[in-house]
């Protein structure tokens, strides 16, 4: 059975939140290393 | 096979009603455009086994060279390439994708979901692995050979390598992206798509361990990606993050790498805990002892994994207070791990146990992984670690954890769930031959390495003095035996079941097993739980 639009929306929202955490960690570690060091 | 009971038709109607095998795509399109979690799980498992074989061949080349002192087969540069690529391929190509394969197959079945949350992204996650794997393996044929800086890709060695290092970094980026997408898929599937009544604290432990593992992956894979991106900019874009010649700090790379690297160890072992937690209760015919404490112990291990990274770096120089912190924090991990081992033993206590192959591998895991855990505690002690750092003691330790831990659990899981995947029972005698052969040869290979390490033999060297000859010869013989057992496993256990050769598997092949995966027929139909199932109060059976 296909997902309902509400389920799809809910899945997408959580997926994007998790992806943004990954991107923040990726960029954050490089920015921190560039400007602050260890 | 004493644990096999026939329950043809029992509870199978629900899934059978929704069995639309005739709608399943056929031919190469089925696999290239796969969005079905079972197909993608199968592809992950086959890919990881292929990579296990490639990594295994590299390991055997290493052991062939170390069979006796002197240089016989490879030169030192190629030897360094072999150790590096063996580590990278086994970690990122074999163990991690294998667990994702299990997750794809089992998580939707265990929580009563129709599929993974993002089916197309699931396809992309898998197919990204193919070019990445080819690039890793293909780097051997690039000018200068494959990367040879160790699987940790330490700077400044990585800054001095040839173009294959760029290929290696690109491959790691792709595999990392695949892992992150897979993790997002797993978290969203578990949190949003469980059947009604399947509350978090009723989920099978395999789902719990994967949920926690997926969070770990999202937290640390980007950190690795950042570290290797900075390596790339150091190599080509004039930055000096890690290059001491330009004012950079190679030790900073080690800090960043191990902030990823230590949780990575748990990424490779927590799902193994989940598999073992499914198998031991099934073959002890008892409920898992201390389910709640298992969940908290898994979470505790995951949290602690973030504050222990510098125990890999005691010899780089750090304040004594730093050494003490990382030493005690590392030892603290033994507490939740001990809780788990205690619970598995308590589950077996007075259980009505039988020892089919899945249980043999699970109990083998328990013994041998615990040994690896104990040697880990020895390595955790800073004064001891300073002596045994980069010796074969460490090589023995992490192979006890990753081979006897992760790989044995994967084998256990294969034997336990393959009747559901293939619809036929594997050959029990062959399974037992595989287990005993693997157990004996594993110990012949890696146990002597403890003595080599204590005697001071360093890792990553192509040659050694005569004093280390006997134990090295023994380890090499064991390694070839171990490799042979895995070839036997593929040709005599896996291939026959894939071809449908063997006794037909009943819906519920293990009479002590519980969970929704045993509520669908064997082999599992192409589509399962298309409508959310109505579950009993303990969320272990389908009522309608």
XYZ file of C-alpha atoms in Angstrom:
582
model
C 0.000 0.000 0.000
C 1.331 3.415 -0.909
C 2.117 5.821 1.895
C -0.493 8.446 2.669
C 0.436 12.077 1.871
C 0.655 12.756 5.627
C 3.062 9.866 6.117
C 5.172 10.983 3.173
C 5.309 14.515 4.529
C 6.229 13.286 7.982
C 8.942 11.011 6.580
C 10.360 13.801 4.446
C 10.432 16.239 7.359
C 12.327 13.820 9.603
C 14.652 12.847 6.758
C 15.520 16.478 6.066
C 16.119 17.178 9.758
C 18.560 14.250 9.931
C 20.262 15.285 6.693
C 20.702 18.833 8.015
C 22.380 17.437 11.132
C 24.819 15.529 8.908
C 25.557 18.615 6.799
C 26.032 20.771 9.912
C 28.550 18.290 11.338
C 30.407 18.023 8.014
C 30.747 21.781 7.535
C 31.062 22.506 11.263
C 34.103 20.315 11.793
C 35.927 21.870 8.855
C 35.065 25.429 9.902
C 36.120 24.685 13.467
C 39.397 23.148 12.319
C 40.099 26.109 10.031
C 39.465 28.818 12.570
C 39.988 27.295 16.013
C 42.078 24.134 15.536
C 41.694 21.193 17.895
C 17.181 -30.551 13.345
C 15.447 -30.470 16.667
C 14.435 -26.848 16.559
C 12.554 -27.152 13.303
C 8.810 -27.299 13.561
C 6.356 -27.181 10.726
C 3.787 -24.466 10.883
C 2.757 -24.330 7.260
C -0.067 -21.941 6.885
C 0.057 -20.802 10.490
C -0.484 -17.058 10.525
C 0.728 -17.071 6.976
C -2.571 -16.014 5.504
C -2.112 -12.380 6.346
C 1.062 -12.039 4.388
C -0.110 -14.420 1.715
C -3.125 -12.237 1.031
C -0.758 -9.525 0.037
C 1.691 -11.672 -1.835
C 1.940 -10.036 -5.228
C 4.856 -12.034 -6.535
C 3.329 -11.880 -9.999
C 3.816 -8.098 -9.893
C 7.503 -8.385 -9.082
C 9.738 -6.986 -11.820
C 11.957 -9.466 -13.615
C 15.381 -9.512 -15.230
C 18.078 -6.892 -14.736
C 15.528 -4.126 -14.211
C 14.452 -5.812 -10.990
C 17.914 -5.236 -9.545
C 18.998 -1.973 -11.196
C 15.763 -0.168 -10.399
C 15.092 -2.096 -7.192
C 13.025 -0.302 -4.586
C 11.963 -3.412 -2.682
C 13.736 -3.660 0.664
C 14.265 -7.413 0.290
C 15.910 -7.107 -3.124
C 18.099 -4.243 -1.950
C 18.996 -6.219 1.184
C 20.023 -9.170 -0.986
C 22.192 -6.925 -3.166
C 23.868 -5.413 -0.103
C 24.634 -8.886 1.238
C 26.067 -10.132 -2.055
C 28.150 -6.990 -2.497
C 29.520 -7.236 1.020
C 30.408 -10.907 0.538
C 32.231 -10.067 -2.686
C 34.164 -7.358 -0.859
C 34.870 -9.803 1.981
C 36.482 -12.086 -0.566
C 38.547 -9.245 -2.079
C 39.648 -8.059 1.375
C 40.326 -11.675 2.287
C 42.618 -12.178 -0.705
C 44.569 -9.087 0.363
C 44.799 -10.505 3.892
C 46.122 -13.790 2.528
C 48.758 -11.945 0.499
C 49.821 -10.232 3.721
C 49.945 -13.556 5.572
C 51.790 -15.245 2.691
C 54.482 -12.579 2.876
C 54.709 -12.943 6.651
C 54.844 -16.748 6.505
C 58.589 -16.563 6.988
C 61.162 -13.824 7.617
C 62.655 -11.985 4.673
C 60.910 -10.582 1.621
C 59.486 -13.272 -0.672
C 56.334 -12.164 -2.467
C 55.737 -8.424 -2.204
C 57.926 -5.386 -1.699
C 57.413 -3.174 1.384
C 55.532 -0.497 -0.583
C 53.039 -3.036 -1.923
C 52.792 -4.559 1.553
C 51.701 -1.178 2.922
C 49.132 -0.924 0.143
C 47.819 -4.371 1.042
C 47.370 -3.587 4.742
C 45.714 -0.247 3.941
C 43.319 -1.613 1.370
C 42.541 -4.717 3.436
C 41.387 -2.472 6.285
C 39.423 -0.037 4.118
C 37.711 -2.758 2.105
C 36.794 -4.861 5.126
C 35.460 -1.938 7.179
C 33.669 0.096 4.504
C 33.035 -2.549 1.864
C 32.318 -5.726 3.803
C 31.201 -5.326 7.415
C 29.198 -2.087 7.194
C 27.259 -2.952 4.001
C 26.570 -6.442 5.352
C 24.811 -4.997 8.392
C 22.892 -2.577 6.139
C 21.835 -5.624 4.116
C 20.487 -7.239 7.272
C 18.760 -3.966 8.197
C 17.094 -3.768 4.789
C 15.858 -7.317 4.940
C 14.790 -7.497 8.547
C 13.748 -4.077 9.893
C 10.554 -3.660 7.800
C 9.655 -7.308 8.487
C 10.280 -6.947 12.219
C 8.283 -3.747 12.709
C 5.426 -4.657 10.368
C 6.214 -2.051 7.699
C 5.654 -2.525 3.977
C 9.085 -1.238 2.987
C 11.740 1.309 3.923
C 10.612 4.922 4.211
C 12.554 6.194 1.182
C 12.591 3.314 -1.278
C 14.297 5.176 -4.145
C 16.965 6.630 -1.882
C 17.513 3.084 -0.677
C 18.293 2.084 -4.269
C 20.720 5.002 -4.618
C 22.422 4.107 -1.306
C 23.204 0.675 -2.627
C 24.232 1.542 -6.168
C 26.620 4.235 -4.929
C 28.619 1.451 -3.332
C 29.475 -0.168 -6.657
C 31.539 2.695 -8.168
C 33.058 3.338 -4.740
C 34.092 -0.292 -4.358
C 35.444 -0.427 -7.916
C 37.386 2.768 -7.348
C 38.917 1.410 -4.138
C 39.949 -1.862 -5.732
C 40.943 -0.160 -8.989
C 43.329 2.158 -7.153
C 45.837 -0.725 -7.156
C 46.253 -0.139 -10.888
C 46.845 3.607 -10.679
C 50.317 5.143 -10.953
C 52.152 4.520 -7.694
C 49.713 1.839 -6.625
C 46.925 1.948 -4.054
C 46.852 4.239 -1.007
C 49.397 3.011 1.524
C 48.866 5.268 4.531
C 47.011 2.709 6.655
C 43.220 2.462 6.866
C 43.298 5.460 9.205
C 44.654 7.580 6.314
C 46.969 9.488 8.633
C 48.483 12.795 7.584
C 51.140 13.685 6.547
C 51.510 10.307 4.752
C 48.292 10.967 2.850
C 49.726 14.267 1.648
C 52.695 12.469 0.099
C 50.770 9.737 -1.739
C 50.151 9.522 -5.489
C 46.864 10.048 -7.333
C 45.342 6.866 -5.919
C 44.871 8.720 -2.630
C 42.421 11.038 -4.386
C 40.555 8.019 -5.716
C 40.552 6.548 -2.206
C 39.227 9.784 -0.718
C 36.542 10.037 -3.388
C 35.528 6.432 -2.737
C 35.293 7.149 0.997
C 33.134 10.190 0.310
C 30.762 8.121 -1.802
C 30.594 5.297 0.736
C 30.020 7.853 3.495
C 27.165 9.444 1.564
C 25.689 5.988 1.032
C 25.945 5.239 4.756
C 24.320 8.535 5.732
C 21.431 7.988 3.323
C 21.023 4.447 4.608
C 20.984 5.710 8.191
C 18.381 8.356 7.480
C 16.254 5.683 5.847
C 16.582 3.352 8.818
C 15.793 6.011 11.435
C 12.742 7.321 9.549
C 11.505 3.784 8.891
C 11.798 2.789 12.538
C 10.376 5.994 13.997
C 7.556 6.600 11.508
C 6.529 3.286 10.019
C 6.047 0.824 12.863
C 2.789 -1.119 12.896
C 0.202 -0.036 15.478
C 1.045 -1.536 18.900
C 4.717 -1.909 17.955
C 5.910 0.608 20.528
C 9.604 1.405 20.779
C 10.030 -0.731 23.884
C 8.396 -3.704 22.181
C 10.664 -3.582 19.139
C 13.058 -6.464 18.550
C 16.533 -5.593 19.817
C 17.952 -5.797 16.296
C 15.818 -2.761 15.386
C 16.907 -0.967 18.561
C 20.581 -1.579 17.962
C 20.230 -0.415 14.358
C 18.308 2.710 15.415
C 21.150 3.668 17.742
C 23.769 2.700 15.150
C 22.085 4.875 12.539
C 22.262 7.885 14.872
C 25.954 7.139 15.419
C 26.500 7.026 11.665
C 24.791 10.362 11.103
C 26.917 11.900 13.842
C 30.316 10.598 12.787
C 30.368 9.887 9.045
C 30.263 13.641 8.280
C 33.248 14.073 10.593
C 35.247 11.544 8.560
C 34.064 13.268 5.387
C 35.312 16.579 6.817
C 38.704 15.100 7.713
C 39.291 13.599 4.276
C 37.975 16.735 2.557
C 40.581 18.740 4.476
C 43.175 16.161 3.383
C 42.050 16.735 -0.180
C 42.330 20.525 0.099
C 45.786 20.091 1.675
C 46.795 17.968 -1.288
C 45.463 20.171 -4.059
C 44.213 23.561 -2.906
C 47.068 24.989 -0.890
C 45.612 24.612 2.612
C 47.737 23.395 5.509
C 45.334 21.786 7.939
C 47.558 18.779 8.530
C 50.796 19.656 6.784
C 53.463 20.583 9.365
C 55.580 22.164 6.617
C 52.903 24.822 6.267
C 52.117 25.182 9.964
C 49.482 22.454 10.034
C 49.053 19.822 12.705
C 49.023 16.086 11.813
C 47.870 15.243 15.332
C 44.726 17.267 14.679
C 43.931 14.800 11.886
C 44.264 11.956 14.365
C 41.868 13.646 16.786
C 39.284 14.207 14.064
C 39.748 10.742 12.577
C 39.355 8.951 15.885
C 36.344 11.056 16.836
C 34.854 9.209 13.880
C 36.883 6.032 14.290
C 35.904 4.939 17.744
C 32.129 5.259 17.271
C 32.770 3.457 13.978
C 33.893 0.444 15.996
C 30.497 0.424 17.700
C 28.748 0.979 14.375
C 30.256 -2.364 13.391
C 29.363 -4.174 16.611
C 26.006 -2.842 17.886
C 23.939 -4.462 15.089
C 25.876 -7.657 15.851
C 24.585 -7.392 19.425
C 21.088 -7.096 17.976
C 21.473 -10.274 15.914
C 22.848 -12.240 18.861
C 20.020 -10.908 21.042
C 17.536 -12.406 18.584
C 19.247 -15.783 18.306
C 20.113 -16.663 21.899
C 16.505 -16.432 23.207
C 15.268 -18.454 20.199
C 17.614 -21.377 20.874
C 17.398 -21.136 24.662
C 13.613 -21.066 24.313
C 13.316 -18.238 26.808
C 12.518 -14.553 26.644
C 15.573 -12.333 26.427
C 16.686 -11.567 29.969
C 16.689 -7.831 30.766
C 15.299 -6.369 27.532
C 15.086 -2.847 28.964
C 18.609 -2.968 30.337
C 19.800 -4.146 26.908
C 18.301 -1.027 25.319
C 19.879 1.252 27.918
C 23.212 -0.577 27.699
C 23.255 -0.142 23.911
C 22.490 3.567 24.291
C 25.162 3.927 26.976
C 27.793 2.280 24.772
C 26.850 4.649 21.935
C 27.095 7.745 24.146
C 30.372 6.652 25.753
C 31.850 5.980 22.315
C 32.039 9.756 21.771
C 34.317 10.430 24.734
C 37.013 7.792 24.356
C 38.628 8.571 20.997
C 42.036 9.619 22.280
C 42.749 6.163 23.729
C 43.962 5.475 20.178
C 46.489 8.268 20.608
C 48.178 7.745 23.991
C 51.601 7.735 22.346
C 51.089 11.045 20.513
C 51.697 12.827 23.796
C 48.991 14.274 25.987
C 48.732 15.539 29.553
C 48.469 12.859 32.230
C 44.997 14.147 33.123
C 44.015 13.572 29.485
C 45.385 10.048 29.602
C 43.518 9.368 32.824
C 40.249 10.698 31.450
C 40.395 8.650 28.265
C 41.624 5.569 30.118
C 38.808 5.583 32.689
C 36.149 6.570 30.134
C 37.223 3.616 27.999
C 37.089 1.232 30.929
C 33.609 2.526 31.710
C 32.379 0.979 28.447
C 33.006 -2.433 29.993
C 30.042 -1.800 32.308
C 27.210 -1.675 29.727
C 29.018 -4.330 27.660
C 29.158 -6.502 30.772
C 25.428 -5.947 31.260
C 24.854 -7.316 27.778
C 27.074 -10.364 28.229
C 25.424 -11.030 31.603
C 21.962 -10.804 30.022
C 22.868 -13.221 27.218
C 24.208 -15.727 29.732
C 21.191 -15.220 31.985
C 18.945 -15.856 28.975
C 20.687 -19.189 28.423
C 20.599 -20.057 32.117
C 18.266 -23.020 32.592
C 17.054 -22.594 29.051
C 16.092 -25.544 26.913
C 19.048 -25.038 24.630
C 19.849 -26.642 21.311
C 22.900 -25.865 19.247
C 21.994 -25.446 15.613
C 24.447 -23.404 13.548
C 22.977 -19.948 14.374
C 23.283 -20.708 18.099
C 26.799 -22.111 17.637
C 27.905 -18.877 15.993
C 26.089 -16.819 18.655
C 27.748 -18.704 21.522
C 31.064 -18.644 19.653
C 30.599 -14.892 19.328
C 29.980 -14.629 23.049
C 33.192 -16.436 24.003
C 35.546 -14.996 21.444
C 34.167 -11.458 21.337
C 34.413 -11.291 25.124
C 38.085 -12.199 24.813
C 38.484 -9.308 22.391
C 36.716 -7.090 24.903
C 39.124 -8.082 27.648
C 42.189 -7.394 25.522
C 40.541 -4.061 24.762
C 40.562 -3.297 28.470
C 44.257 -4.139 28.561
C 44.876 -1.776 25.641
C 42.816 0.885 27.422
C 45.357 1.182 30.239
C 47.619 4.028 29.165
C 50.864 2.651 30.662
C 50.289 -0.729 29.001
C 49.104 0.792 25.749
C 52.259 2.853 25.418
C 54.144 -0.473 25.314
C 51.864 -2.348 22.961
C 50.808 0.561 20.706
C 51.082 -0.429 17.025
C 52.120 -3.990 17.839
C 50.460 -7.238 16.841
C 48.697 -7.257 20.218
C 46.449 -4.509 18.878
C 46.006 -6.411 15.596
C 44.925 -9.477 17.589
C 42.579 -7.371 19.734
C 40.643 -5.735 16.925
C 40.391 -8.920 14.900
C 38.895 -10.669 17.921
C 36.328 -7.873 18.059
C 35.650 -7.437 14.351
C 35.988 -10.983 13.032
C 34.831 -13.007 16.011
C 32.433 -10.201 16.885
C 30.937 -8.647 13.780
C 31.609 -11.410 11.231
C 30.478 -14.265 13.493
C 27.270 -12.386 14.272
C 26.722 -11.879 10.540
C 27.162 -15.605 9.966
C 24.837 -16.345 12.881
C 22.268 -13.990 11.390
C 22.634 -15.577 7.960
C 21.980 -19.070 9.280
C 19.094 -17.815 11.441
C 17.247 -15.794 8.797
C 18.277 -17.459 5.522
C 15.316 -19.898 5.675
C 13.085 -16.813 5.604
C 15.058 -15.240 2.775
C 15.473 -18.257 0.504
C 12.625 -20.555 1.498
C 14.952 -23.522 2.002
C 16.880 -24.812 4.999
C 20.640 -24.708 4.776
C 22.505 -27.977 5.306
C 23.035 -28.264 9.071
C 26.123 -30.480 8.835
C 27.785 -28.056 6.452
C 26.870 -25.176 8.727
C 28.540 -26.931 11.647
C 31.641 -27.658 9.563
C 31.751 -23.967 8.667
C 31.416 -22.972 12.324
C 34.007 -25.311 13.801
C 36.448 -24.734 10.946
C 36.104 -20.967 11.274
C 36.408 -21.042 15.069
C 39.536 -23.191 15.083
C 41.304 -21.436 12.212
C 40.349 -18.014 13.567
C 42.065 -18.778 16.855
C 45.062 -20.363 15.139
C 45.423 -17.144 13.148
C 44.904 -14.485 15.751
C 45.719 -15.975 19.160
C 49.477 -16.174 18.463
C 49.403 -12.508 17.486
C 48.925 -11.620 21.166
C 52.306 -13.193 21.903
C 53.916 -11.542 18.885
C 52.668 -8.169 20.075
C 53.763 -8.689 23.658
C 57.189 -9.686 22.327
C 57.316 -6.392 20.453
C 56.544 -7.223 16.826
C 55.240 -4.025 15.208
C 52.299 -4.058 12.789
C 52.492 -2.895 9.146
C 55.999 -4.260 8.575
C 56.730 -6.568 5.646
C 59.598 -8.331 7.415
C 60.575 -9.372 10.939
C 63.448 -10.884 12.884
C 63.832 -14.667 13.209
C 62.546 -14.640 16.803
C 58.978 -14.074 15.527
C 59.076 -16.803 12.867
C 57.162 -19.640 14.572
C 54.086 -17.690 15.610
C 53.939 -15.945 12.227
C 54.062 -19.256 10.416
C 51.237 -20.565 12.603
C 49.161 -17.420 12.010
C 49.624 -17.719 8.241
C 48.528 -21.366 8.222
C 45.454 -20.410 10.249
C 44.644 -17.524 7.903
C 44.615 -19.751 4.826
C 42.435 -22.258 6.680
C 40.053 -19.492 7.717
C 39.873 -18.205 4.146
C 39.167 -21.703 2.878
C 36.271 -22.055 5.328
C 34.640 -18.924 3.906
C 34.969 -20.253 0.354
C 33.370 -23.479 1.639
C 30.599 -21.374 3.219
C 29.828 -19.698 -0.105
C 29.918 -22.744 -2.326
C 28.453 -25.340 0.026
C 26.028 -23.315 2.148
C 25.051 -20.054 0.446
C 24.918 -21.105 -3.219
C 22.750 -24.216 -2.638
C 20.210 -22.188 -0.657
C 20.191 -19.456 -3.313
C 19.464 -22.144 -5.903
C 16.645 -23.492 -3.754
C 18.449 -26.754 -2.975
C 17.552 -28.130 0.435
C 14.544 -28.994 2.544
C 11.680 -26.554 2.208
C 11.771 -24.082 5.053
C 8.623 -23.851 7.138
C 7.203 -20.441 7.998
C 8.590 -20.786 11.507
C 11.769 -22.891 11.349
C 12.896 -22.234 14.936
C 10.360 -23.145 17.590
C 11.715 -20.673 20.134
C 11.849 -17.706 17.789
C 9.490 -14.779 18.218
C 8.785 -11.807 16.031
C 6.838 -10.600 13.044
C 9.336 -11.947 10.514
C 8.108 -15.437 11.420
C 4.499 -14.411 10.718
C 5.056 -14.350 6.957
C 5.662 -17.411 4.769
C 9.090 -18.694 3.765
C 10.457 -17.391 1.483
C 9.112 -13.979 2.439
C 6.776 -12.774 -0.330
C 7.869 -9.859 -2.503
C 5.414 -7.598 -0.676
C 4.665 -7.998 3.010
C 2.560 -6.007 5.487
C 1.088 -3.847 2.749
C -1.648 -2.935 5.188
C -0.535 -2.341 8.774
C -1.011 -5.636 10.636
C -3.092 -5.959 13.785
C -0.670 -7.173 16.443
C -1.111 -8.955 19.759
C -0.353 -6.922 22.922
C 3.303 -8.005 23.010
C 3.655 -7.095 19.297
C 5.119 -10.498 18.441
C 2.235 -12.016 16.494
C -0.161 -10.907 13.785
C -3.802 -11.222 14.802
C -5.316 -10.181 11.532
